[in-house]
mmCIF file of C-alpha atoms in Angstrom:
data_model
loop_
_atom_site.group_PDB
_atom_site.id
_atom_site.type_symbol
_atom_site.label_atom_id
_atom_site.label_comp_id
_atom_site.label_asym_id
_atom_site.label_seq_id
_atom_site.Cartn_x
_atom_site.Cartn_y
_atom_site.Cartn_z
ATOM 1 C CA MET A 1 24.580 -170.085 -174.402
ATOM 2 C CA THR A 2 22.744 -171.214 -176.899
ATOM 3 C CA GLY A 3 24.516 -173.344 -180.150
ATOM 4 C CA GLY A 4 27.151 -176.128 -180.035
ATOM 5 C CA ALA A 5 27.489 -175.699 -183.760
ATOM 6 C CA ARG A 6 30.283 -178.118 -185.035
ATOM 7 C CA HIS A 7 33.155 -177.222 -187.675
ATOM 8 C CA ASP A 8 35.885 -179.455 -188.861
ATOM 9 C CA LEU A 9 39.327 -178.070 -189.335
ATOM 10 C CA PRO A 10 41.147 -180.137 -191.178
ATOM 11 C CA ASP A 11 44.457 -178.324 -192.087
ATOM 12 C CA LEU A 12 45.773 -174.614 -190.880
ATOM 13 C CA ALA A 13 43.885 -173.024 -194.360
ATOM 14 C CA ALA A 14 40.379 -174.394 -192.654
ATOM 15 C CA MET A 15 41.305 -172.741 -189.194
ATOM 16 C CA ALA A 16 42.195 -169.333 -191.272
ATOM 17 C CA ALA A 17 38.998 -169.416 -192.907
ATOM 18 C CA PHE A 18 37.032 -170.007 -189.055
ATOM 19 C CA GLY A 19 38.960 -167.324 -187.905
ATOM 20 C CA ALA A 20 38.142 -165.336 -190.762
ATOM 21 C CA ARG A 21 34.573 -165.822 -190.498
ATOM 22 C CA ILE A 22 34.483 -164.679 -186.830
ATOM 23 C CA ALA A 23 36.425 -161.568 -187.226
ATOM 24 C CA ALA A 24 33.911 -160.427 -189.933
ATOM 25 C CA GLN A 25 31.278 -160.866 -187.187
ATOM 26 C CA LEU A 26 33.521 -159.186 -183.940
ATOM 27 C CA ARG A 27 31.702 -156.012 -182.593
ATOM 28 C CA PRO A 28 33.602 -153.984 -179.888
ATOM 29 C CA GLY A 29 32.394 -155.694 -176.188
ATOM 30 C CA ASP A 30 32.704 -159.217 -178.135
ATOM 31 C CA VAL A 31 33.926 -162.091 -176.063
ATOM 32 C CA ALA A 32 35.633 -164.835 -178.047
ATOM 33 C CA ALA A 33 36.569 -167.519 -175.822
ATOM 34 C CA LEU A 34 38.477 -170.097 -176.712
ATOM 35 C CA GLU A 35 38.637 -173.193 -174.704
ATOM 36 C CA GLY A 36 40.981 -176.792 -174.977
ATOM 37 C CA GLU A 37 43.942 -178.076 -173.765
ATOM 38 C CA LEU A 38 47.391 -177.243 -174.462
ATOM 39 C CA GLY A 39 48.350 -177.957 -177.987
ATOM 40 C CA SER A 40 44.347 -177.579 -179.048
ATOM 41 C CA GLY A 41 44.903 -174.510 -181.384
ATOM 42 C CA LYS A 42 43.340 -171.740 -179.216
ATOM 43 C CA THR A 43 46.399 -169.759 -180.077
ATOM 44 C CA THR A 44 46.322 -170.400 -183.631
ATOM 45 C CA LEU A 45 42.597 -169.350 -184.196
ATOM 46 C CA ALA A 46 43.620 -166.012 -182.117
ATOM 47 C CA ARG A 47 46.073 -165.260 -184.758
ATOM 48 C CA ALA A 48 43.933 -166.127 -187.928
ATOM 49 C CA ILE A 49 40.982 -163.970 -186.207
ATOM 50 C CA ILE A 50 43.575 -160.996 -185.599
ATOM 51 C CA ALA A 51 44.631 -161.186 -189.012
ATOM 52 C CA ALA A 52 41.828 -161.185 -190.646
ATOM 53 C CA LEU A 53 40.773 -158.278 -189.165
ATOM 54 C CA GLY A 54 43.877 -156.477 -190.512
ATOM 55 C CA TYR A 55 47.003 -156.850 -188.570
ATOM 56 C CA PRO A 56 49.969 -157.483 -191.142
ATOM 57 C CA ARG A 57 52.922 -158.651 -188.938
ATOM 58 C CA GLU A 58 52.855 -162.167 -186.738
ATOM 59 C CA VAL A 59 51.134 -162.408 -183.705
ATOM 60 C CA PRO A 60 53.093 -162.874 -180.770
ATOM 61 C CA SER A 61 51.255 -165.209 -178.237
ATOM 62 C CA PRO A 62 50.522 -163.090 -174.815
ATOM 63 C CA THR A 63 51.728 -166.009 -172.953
ATOM 64 C CA PHE A 64 53.933 -164.236 -170.626
ATOM 65 C CA THR A 65 52.297 -160.916 -171.123
ATOM 66 C CA ILE A 66 49.062 -161.710 -170.300
ATOM 67 C CA ILE A 67 47.372 -159.174 -172.505
ATOM 68 C CA GLU A 68 48.602 -157.811 -176.034
ATOM 69 C CA THR A 69 46.327 -154.903 -177.666
ATOM 70 C CA TYR A 70 46.284 -154.267 -181.323
ATOM 71 C CA ASP A 71 44.669 -150.338 -182.332
ATOM 72 C CA ALA A 72 42.451 -149.646 -185.372
ATOM 73 C CA PRO A 73 43.266 -148.671 -187.188
ATOM 74 C CA PRO A 74 45.204 -150.918 -188.644
ATOM 75 C CA LEU A 75 42.479 -153.399 -187.430
ATOM 76 C CA ARG A 76 39.337 -153.142 -188.326
ATOM 77 C CA LEU A 77 38.073 -152.744 -184.455
ATOM 78 C CA PRO A 78 40.473 -152.782 -181.486
ATOM 79 C CA ILE A 79 41.362 -156.182 -180.314
ATOM 80 C CA VAL A 80 42.268 -157.335 -176.400
ATOM 81 C CA HIS A 81 44.144 -161.077 -177.698
ATOM 82 C CA ALA A 82 44.347 -162.329 -173.840
ATOM 83 C CA ASP A 83 45.902 -165.797 -172.400
ATOM 84 C CA PHE A 84 44.860 -166.216 -168.748
ATOM 85 C CA TYR A 85 46.824 -169.239 -168.363
ATOM 86 C CA ARG A 86 48.987 -168.431 -166.046
ATOM 87 C CA LEU A 87 46.619 -166.875 -164.009
ATOM 88 C CA LYS A 88 46.244 -168.765 -160.461
ATOM 89 C CA SER A 89 42.656 -167.058 -159.459
ATOM 90 C CA PRO A 90 40.211 -165.148 -161.522
ATOM 91 C CA TYR A 91 40.573 -162.640 -158.858
ATOM 92 C CA GLU A 92 43.622 -161.536 -160.802
ATOM 93 C CA VAL A 93 41.634 -160.580 -164.043
ATOM 94 C CA ALA A 94 40.600 -157.037 -161.925
ATOM 95 C CA GLU A 95 44.291 -156.988 -161.150
ATOM 96 C CA ILE A 96 45.781 -156.591 -164.730
ATOM 97 C CA GLY A 97 43.282 -154.365 -165.447
ATOM 98 C CA LEU A 98 41.275 -156.048 -167.739
ATOM 99 C CA ASP A 99 37.757 -153.865 -167.664
ATOM 100 C CA ASP A 100 39.618 -150.797 -168.731
ATOM 101 C CA TYR A 101 41.405 -153.014 -171.531
ATOM 102 C CA ARG A 102 38.325 -153.953 -173.097
ATOM 103 C CA GLU A 103 36.122 -150.519 -173.169
ATOM 104 C CA GLY A 104 35.735 -149.866 -177.032
ATOM 105 C CA ALA A 105 37.351 -153.764 -177.708
ATOM 106 C CA ALA A 106 36.554 -157.473 -178.638
ATOM 107 C CA LEU A 107 38.356 -159.902 -176.392
ATOM 108 C CA ILE A 108 40.237 -162.931 -177.543
ATOM 109 C CA ALA A 109 40.360 -164.965 -174.034
ATOM 110 C CA GLU A 110 42.541 -168.074 -174.364
ATOM 111 C CA TRP A 111 41.583 -170.228 -170.958
ATOM 112 C CA PRO A 112 39.015 -167.560 -170.191
ATOM 113 C CA ASP A 113 38.330 -169.858 -167.136
ATOM 114 C CA HIS A 114 41.884 -169.507 -165.335
ATOM 115 C CA ALA A 115 39.640 -166.087 -165.815
ATOM 116 C CA GLY A 116 36.251 -167.285 -164.286
ATOM 117 C CA GLY A 117 34.338 -167.453 -167.751
ATOM 118 C CA PHE A 118 32.814 -165.122 -169.927
ATOM 119 C CA ALA A 119 30.340 -167.757 -171.122
ATOM 120 C CA HIS A 120 27.365 -166.109 -168.359
ATOM 121 C CA GLU A 121 28.049 -162.552 -170.991
ATOM 122 C CA ALA A 122 25.511 -161.987 -174.380
ATOM 123 C CA ALA A 123 27.998 -160.566 -176.339
ATOM 124 C CA CYS A 124 29.876 -163.956 -175.434
ATOM 125 C CA LEU A 125 31.235 -166.368 -177.985
ATOM 126 C CA SER A 126 32.623 -169.652 -176.841
ATOM 127 C CA ILE A 127 34.224 -172.633 -179.076
ATOM 128 C CA ARG A 128 36.207 -175.171 -177.464
ATOM 129 C CA LEU A 129 38.891 -176.276 -179.988
ATOM 130 C CA GLU A 130 40.249 -179.920 -179.522
ATOM 131 C CA THR A 131 42.570 -182.138 -181.197
ATOM 132 C CA ALA A 132 41.627 -184.755 -183.909
ATOM 133 C CA ASP A 133 42.512 -187.639 -186.383
ATOM 134 C CA GLN A 134 42.724 -184.813 -189.120
ATOM 135 C CA GLY A 135 43.766 -181.626 -187.688
ATOM 136 C CA ARG A 136 41.040 -179.617 -185.016
ATOM 137 C CA ILE A 137 37.657 -179.532 -184.351
ATOM 138 C CA ALA A 138 35.782 -176.922 -183.020
ATOM 139 C CA THR A 139 32.032 -176.251 -181.208
ATOM 140 C CA VAL A 140 30.790 -173.463 -180.300
ATOM 141 C CA LYS A 141 28.480 -172.339 -178.179
ATOM 142 C CA SER A 142 27.134 -168.286 -178.764
ATOM 143 C CA GLY A 143 25.167 -166.093 -176.049
ATOM 144 C CA ALA A 144 22.366 -163.945 -177.497
ATOM 145 C CA ASP A 145 24.362 -161.161 -179.101
ATOM 146 C CA TRP A 146 25.718 -163.615 -181.194
ATOM 147 C CA LEU A 147 22.328 -165.337 -182.566
ATOM 148 C CA GLY A 148 22.330 -164.483 -186.110
ATOM 149 C CA ARG A 149 25.617 -163.560 -186.621
ATOM 150 C CA MET A 150 27.570 -166.842 -186.011
ATOM 151 C CA PRO A 151 26.815 -169.657 -189.560
#
């Protein structure tokens, strides 16, 4: 992992623009690993990425379903949106068949640490979100496959 670039996200418009920049660079096999405390904006950023990829409706949170999938078309590429918050062990990832879902798709992972993490993957973009006095702060670290793709 390299990087550590900081992005100030003072409002929803800034979060949407940040999500759009990520969406523009996503490729099949990529992981956008969204980390942060409850209420830090992980689902908001996931929704912004999915909307920027062309999803025309409201994006549900996968908190209870764990995985939601989005096809291409209408999206530019297939997306797997996962919220691993409810997993009790990383071993549960195999039980839910995550590898099958990921085939040919990009993964947006909330609470990636609950699934054992993805930072070891070259195609992982780790984004840590924190609340700030004015909005949110995103700290981005990129795997080797992301070098040159993120500003």
